[in-house]
Amino acid sequence: MKFAVNKGWSNGRARSGVLQLGSCPFPIQTPALLLTTRKGLPAFISPDLLTSSLPSPDSHLLQFSPLHFLEGISPKTISNIGGLHQMLSLHQHIFAAVPRDSIIALPEHDSTNKYGASFQTPGGRLLIKPAEYVELVSSMKPDFWVTLADEVPAWVSDKRNRTSVDRTLRWLDDCLSLNKTGTTIFGSIVGGSSIEERHRCAQEVAQRNVSGYWIGGFGLGESMDERAALLTAVTDNLPEDMPRHVSGLGLPEEVLQGVAAGIDLFDSTYVYHLTLGGFALTFPLERNKGDNADYQLSDSGGDDMKINLKATIYRKDTSPIVESCNCFTCQNHTKAYLNHLFNVHEMLAQTLLEIHNTHQYLGFFCSIRKAIEEGKFEQFRRNFVESRRECLFAAASSD
Amino acid sequence: MALKFEVLGRFNRARAAQLTLPHYLCQTPLFMPVGTQGTIKGLTKNQLEEIGCQIILGNTYHLALRPTSELIDELGGLHKFMNWPRALLTDSGGFQMVSLLHLADITEKGVTFQSPVDGKPMLLTPEESIQIQNRIGADIIMALDDVVRTTITGPRIEEAMYRTLRWIDRCIAAHKRPNEQNLFGIVQGGLDPVLRDICVRGLVERNLPGYAIGGLAGGEDKDSFWRVVAQCTAALPEDKPRYVMGVGYPLDIVVCSALGADMYDCVYPTRTARFGTALVPEGVLKLKHQAMANDIRPIDPMCECMVCKNYTRAYIHCLVTKDAMGSQLLSYHNLYYMMKLSRDLHSSIVEGRFPEFVCKFLQTMFPKGDVPEWVCNAMEVAGIDISSCCHEMKV
């Protein structure tokens, strides 16, 4: 793996960079989005559409949880097939293994113990130990994987929080020593909502022989306001030229907060949840202040960034979701058709919408990178957050 | 009439033809996937084109409920609404009503039923069915028929057959777009050859663009099933397409094609995909079974589809019944299988090797030679020698 930070623009801690990993022949620009998957494939976008309908190489970063594979297919069979890339027939994609995936593998801190980390999955509660985890990951051969962590929510006791850091460090060392395959490892950093523990953990992990850092324990109940200081408590203790990946910062504002703290890689469930709810992202990818299109608020649940395709106002709307969008869905289908598909609960609705939303969200990341390269990131972030506030205020006061 | 039907090759009763419809040039025999509500479960139009789908079926009953035929008409017709560039066929709505609504009742006026939306009594007349289908705009539309299950006996079957003939005239009179949409009549008459014959003659007199054989695929025994198909295909005109409704299993399609039918529709391939079952030359493969968990072969090593070229049974096993992606991938494969079967039927007839194709098909499906008796009997009538694959016949 190769990673380099682009120098030369002053954006505070925010940075842009270039990541090069084995399978993918194209370099990936950061900050970048990792697409959420179930068992390696998006929830609704089939693999042939993944390669044909989404932008390249932006859409080549995929995140998966090895825990998805604990039931239904054995590590041995995965090895026999030849690993994850072969099994999914996505040879040019980059797979990042992260145990937690915020949808179907949620950390269960109450059941985690000194032996292993516990997760709540659709198949029940699972306890996974470092040795099992490394075995699972070895059979899959992802492009990089993060070490097993004990993630705790913001409200646990100080004692529990300290224990989580101790365990995570111990498991990091276990994973490193058990790793025989020479694959790329990201060290996990936790610490809950304690600045001191975040410091301590980050400093310790920075001393280990890892290729990057995964920051966990966010998106588990802390407020956005307290998070900023916690993020910088971590990133300020990490070497500048190594990639930082965070889970649990899904919303656009949270991503901007992460970028501002110096994060390079994000996995997010935003697209998945929007798609399930029938919401289509419409935010203009070029953010000009005076450019707000007409939007229907309050009654339909939309705002200047998204529309609710299930709303009856779209029944006869023969325009695409976003006129200027190049995605398969906007090039081929109308809001009216999508509205119908959602109303009759047809699977195609989610397939088409996940394609569009992924396309849009990848575009958002592209705008972030552009703003950083123009030295205008702080302004970009401010404009974005302010226009959202204005819109929500207008909606609230229009009743 | 808005179609052309040109036979390109024959083997006894079987024929391969070119069917030219307003939106697409099709090759028969062909299978039509069912896209009930204006979509085929989870597959995009590009995928359907790749698979080789030529005609897709839409259900009038469902579309009339949502989003309504008036809306579809206002937005330019179903082709435009779905953005499907090839051909479409809509059924009359009658069958769904009778099978889905337990309070449906059939009178001379039409089918009376309770609206599933608000419980109000409603009436679907032949005129109304055609008007709805005119608004939807499919290349082929079906007459409203009085369809009775073949498991019923008695005077009801005769009543239904004569009513179907009376209704065809009302359908023809109500049809406002005969130059753009082809109205097919449906032969009824249960399992009674006399009634079937009367119905065929009555419909043929009306000189329709095409004919369907209805009232089958509802639980009758296979022996009765093939005999009705054989009788109807023998009596229907040579130069018009013949559509056996609700068929079906690959084996049934091969037999009916040997007997001279051209078009088929069924929910089976996509429905069975959602239960984790794949169609293969040997029959079916149940991906849910534990044995699949370690099987690293593709579903069908001979299949050229995207799923078989890229995925193992083991991976699909871990998806099916748990992730939507599982049924998407299986639907893709199953439809590919059906369209490949259609292409193979067409090309083997055109290239003069239809009997060889049938034998190979049966040998693969019945390697022990235990071809069902009804298939043997049907093939005899079709004039196809399958003794090489039939254990009984060898004895």
PDB file of N, CA and C in Angstrom, chain A residues 214-244:
ATOM      1  N   TRP A 214      -7.377   3.002  12.201  1.00  0.00           N
ATOM      2  CA  TRP A 214      -8.832   2.994  12.164  1.00  0.00           C
ATOM      3  C   TRP A 214      -9.331   3.566  13.471  1.00  0.00           C
ATOM      4  N   ILE A 215     -10.234   4.544  13.380  1.00  0.00           N
ATOM      5  CA  ILE A 215     -10.712   5.205  14.597  1.00  0.00           C
ATOM      6  C   ILE A 215     -12.136   4.752  14.856  1.00  0.00           C
ATOM      7  N   GLY A 216     -12.317   4.052  15.967  1.00  0.00           N
ATOM      8  CA  GLY A 216     -13.636   3.512  16.289  1.00  0.00           C
ATOM      9  C   GLY A 216     -14.252   4.222  17.469  1.00  0.00           C
ATOM     10  N   GLY A 217     -15.425   3.719  17.860  1.00  0.00           N
ATOM     11  CA  GLY A 217     -16.099   4.259  19.031  1.00  0.00           C
ATOM     12  C   GLY A 217     -16.851   5.532  18.774  1.00  0.00           C
ATOM     13  N   PHE A 218     -17.022   5.917  17.494  1.00  0.00           N
ATOM     14  CA  PHE A 218     -17.843   7.087  17.200  1.00  0.00           C
ATOM     15  C   PHE A 218     -19.158   6.653  16.587  1.00  0.00           C
ATOM     16  N   GLY A 219     -20.120   7.542  16.562  1.00  0.00           N
ATOM     17  CA  GLY A 219     -21.441   7.181  16.077  1.00  0.00           C
ATOM     18  C   GLY A 219     -22.131   6.245  17.050  1.00  0.00           C
ATOM     19  N   LEU A 220     -21.721   6.286  18.314  1.00  0.00           N
ATOM     20  CA  LEU A 220     -22.304   5.389  19.320  1.00  0.00           C
ATOM     21  C   LEU A 220     -22.877   6.191  20.471  1.00  0.00           C
ATOM     22  N   GLY A 221     -23.397   7.369  20.171  1.00  0.00           N
ATOM     23  CA  GLY A 221     -24.104   8.114  21.211  1.00  0.00           C
ATOM     24  C   GLY A 221     -23.461   9.413  21.635  1.00  0.00           C
ATOM     25  N   GLU A 222     -22.273   9.695  21.124  1.00  0.00           N
ATOM     26  CA  GLU A 222     -21.694  10.995  21.509  1.00  0.00           C
ATOM     27  C   GLU A 222     -22.352  12.078  20.655  1.00  0.00           C
ATOM     28  N   SER A 223     -22.320  13.307  21.137  1.00  0.00           N
ATOM     29  CA  SER A 223     -22.921  14.385  20.347  1.00  0.00           C
ATOM     30  C   SER A 223     -21.887  14.913  19.373  1.00  0.00           C
ATOM     31  N   MET A 224     -22.363  15.563  18.317  1.00  0.00           N
ATOM     32  CA  MET A 224     -21.434  16.110  17.333  1.00  0.00           C
ATOM     33  C   MET A 224     -20.527  17.153  17.975  1.00  0.00           C
ATOM     34  N   ASP A 225     -21.072  17.887  18.941  1.00  0.00           N
ATOM     35  CA  ASP A 225     -20.274  18.947  19.551  1.00  0.00           C
ATOM     36  C   ASP A 225     -19.086  18.403  20.321  1.00  0.00           C
ATOM     37  N   GLU A 226     -19.307  17.324  21.101  1.00  0.00           N
ATOM     38  CA  GLU A 226     -18.178  16.807  21.888  1.00  0.00           C
ATOM     39  C   GLU A 226     -17.196  16.041  21.002  1.00  0.00           C
ATOM     40  N   ARG A 227     -17.674  15.623  19.816  1.00  0.00           N
ATOM     41  CA  ARG A 227     -16.844  14.756  18.990  1.00  0.00           C
ATOM     42  C   ARG A 227     -15.607  15.461  18.425  1.00  0.00           C
ATOM     43  N   ALA A 228     -15.751  16.741  18.079  1.00  0.00           N
ATOM     44  CA  ALA A 228     -14.650  17.447  17.411  1.00  0.00           C
ATOM     45  C   ALA A 228     -13.358  17.337  18.211  1.00  0.00           C
ATOM     46  N   ALA A 229     -13.445  17.618  19.504  1.00  0.00           N
ATOM     47  CA  ALA A 229     -12.242  17.578  20.344  1.00  0.00           C
ATOM     48  C   ALA A 229     -11.693  16.161  20.453  1.00  0.00           C
ATOM     49  N   LEU A 230     -12.594  15.182  20.484  1.00  0.00           N
ATOM     50  CA  LEU A 230     -12.156  13.786  20.587  1.00  0.00           C
ATOM     51  C   LEU A 230     -11.411  13.369  19.323  1.00  0.00           C
ATOM     52  N   LEU A 231     -11.914  13.824  18.172  1.00  0.00           N
ATOM     53  CA  LEU A 231     -11.259  13.472  16.912  1.00  0.00           C
ATOM     54  C   LEU A 231      -9.852  14.045  16.852  1.00  0.00           C
ATOM     55  N   THR A 232      -9.741  15.324  17.185  1.00  0.00           N
ATOM     56  CA  THR A 232      -8.406  15.924  17.097  1.00  0.00           C
ATOM     57  C   THR A 232      -7.485  15.356  18.177  1.00  0.00           C
ATOM     58  N   ALA A 233      -8.049  14.938  19.302  1.00  0.00           N
ATOM     59  CA  ALA A 233      -7.217  14.296  20.318  1.00  0.00           C
ATOM     60  C   ALA A 233      -6.538  13.061  19.748  1.00  0.00           C
ATOM     61  N   VAL A 234      -7.184  12.433  18.800  1.00  0.00           N
ATOM     62  CA  VAL A 234      -6.597  11.254  18.151  1.00  0.00           C
ATOM     63  C   VAL A 234      -5.648  11.681  17.039  1.00  0.00           C
ATOM     64  N   THR A 235      -6.163  12.462  16.085  1.00  0.00           N
ATOM     65  CA  THR A 235      -5.365  12.744  14.884  1.00  0.00           C
ATOM     66  C   THR A 235      -4.098  13.532  15.190  1.00  0.00           C
ATOM     67  N   ASP A 236      -4.145  14.366  16.235  1.00  0.00           N
ATOM     68  CA  ASP A 236      -2.937  15.134  16.573  1.00  0.00           C
ATOM     69  C   ASP A 236      -1.799  14.241  17.041  1.00  0.00           C
ATOM     70  N   ASN A 237      -2.139  13.002  17.426  1.00  0.00           N
ATOM     71  CA  ASN A 237      -1.097  12.092  17.914  1.00  0.00           C
ATOM     72  C   ASN A 237      -0.688  11.062  16.886  1.00  0.00           C
ATOM     73  N   LEU A 238      -1.145  11.221  15.672  1.00  0.00           N
ATOM     74  CA  LEU A 238      -0.818  10.240  14.635  1.00  0.00           C
ATOM     75  C   LEU A 238       0.143  10.840  13.625  1.00  0.00           C
ATOM     76  N   PRO A 239       1.027  10.020  13.076  1.00  0.00           N
ATOM     77  CA  PRO A 239       1.939  10.543  12.054  1.00  0.00           C
ATOM     78  C   PRO A 239       1.154  11.058  10.862  1.00  0.00           C
ATOM     79  N   GLU A 240       1.635  12.129  10.271  1.00  0.00           N
ATOM     80  CA  GLU A 240       0.885  12.809   9.229  1.00  0.00           C
ATOM     81  C   GLU A 240       0.737  11.972   7.955  1.00  0.00           C
ATOM     82  N   ASP A 241       1.776  11.186   7.665  1.00  0.00           N
ATOM     83  CA  ASP A 241       1.791  10.551   6.350  1.00  0.00           C
ATOM     84  C   ASP A 241       1.182   9.157   6.317  1.00  0.00           C
ATOM     85  N   MET A 242       0.330   8.839   7.299  1.00  0.00           N
ATOM     86  CA  MET A 242      -0.337   7.545   7.278  1.00  0.00           C
ATOM     87  C   MET A 242      -1.847   7.777   7.225  1.00  0.00           C
ATOM     88  N   PRO A 243      -2.581   6.891   6.500  1.00  0.00           N
ATOM     89  CA  PRO A 243      -4.014   7.140   6.326  1.00  0.00           C
ATOM     90  C   PRO A 243      -4.805   6.925   7.612  1.00  0.00           C
ATOM     91  N   ARG A 244      -5.881   7.711   7.781  1.00  0.00           N
ATOM     92  CA  ARG A 244      -6.785   7.583   8.917  1.00  0.00           C
ATOM     93  C   ARG A 244      -8.187   7.288   8.410  1.00  0.00           C
TER      94      ARG A 244
END
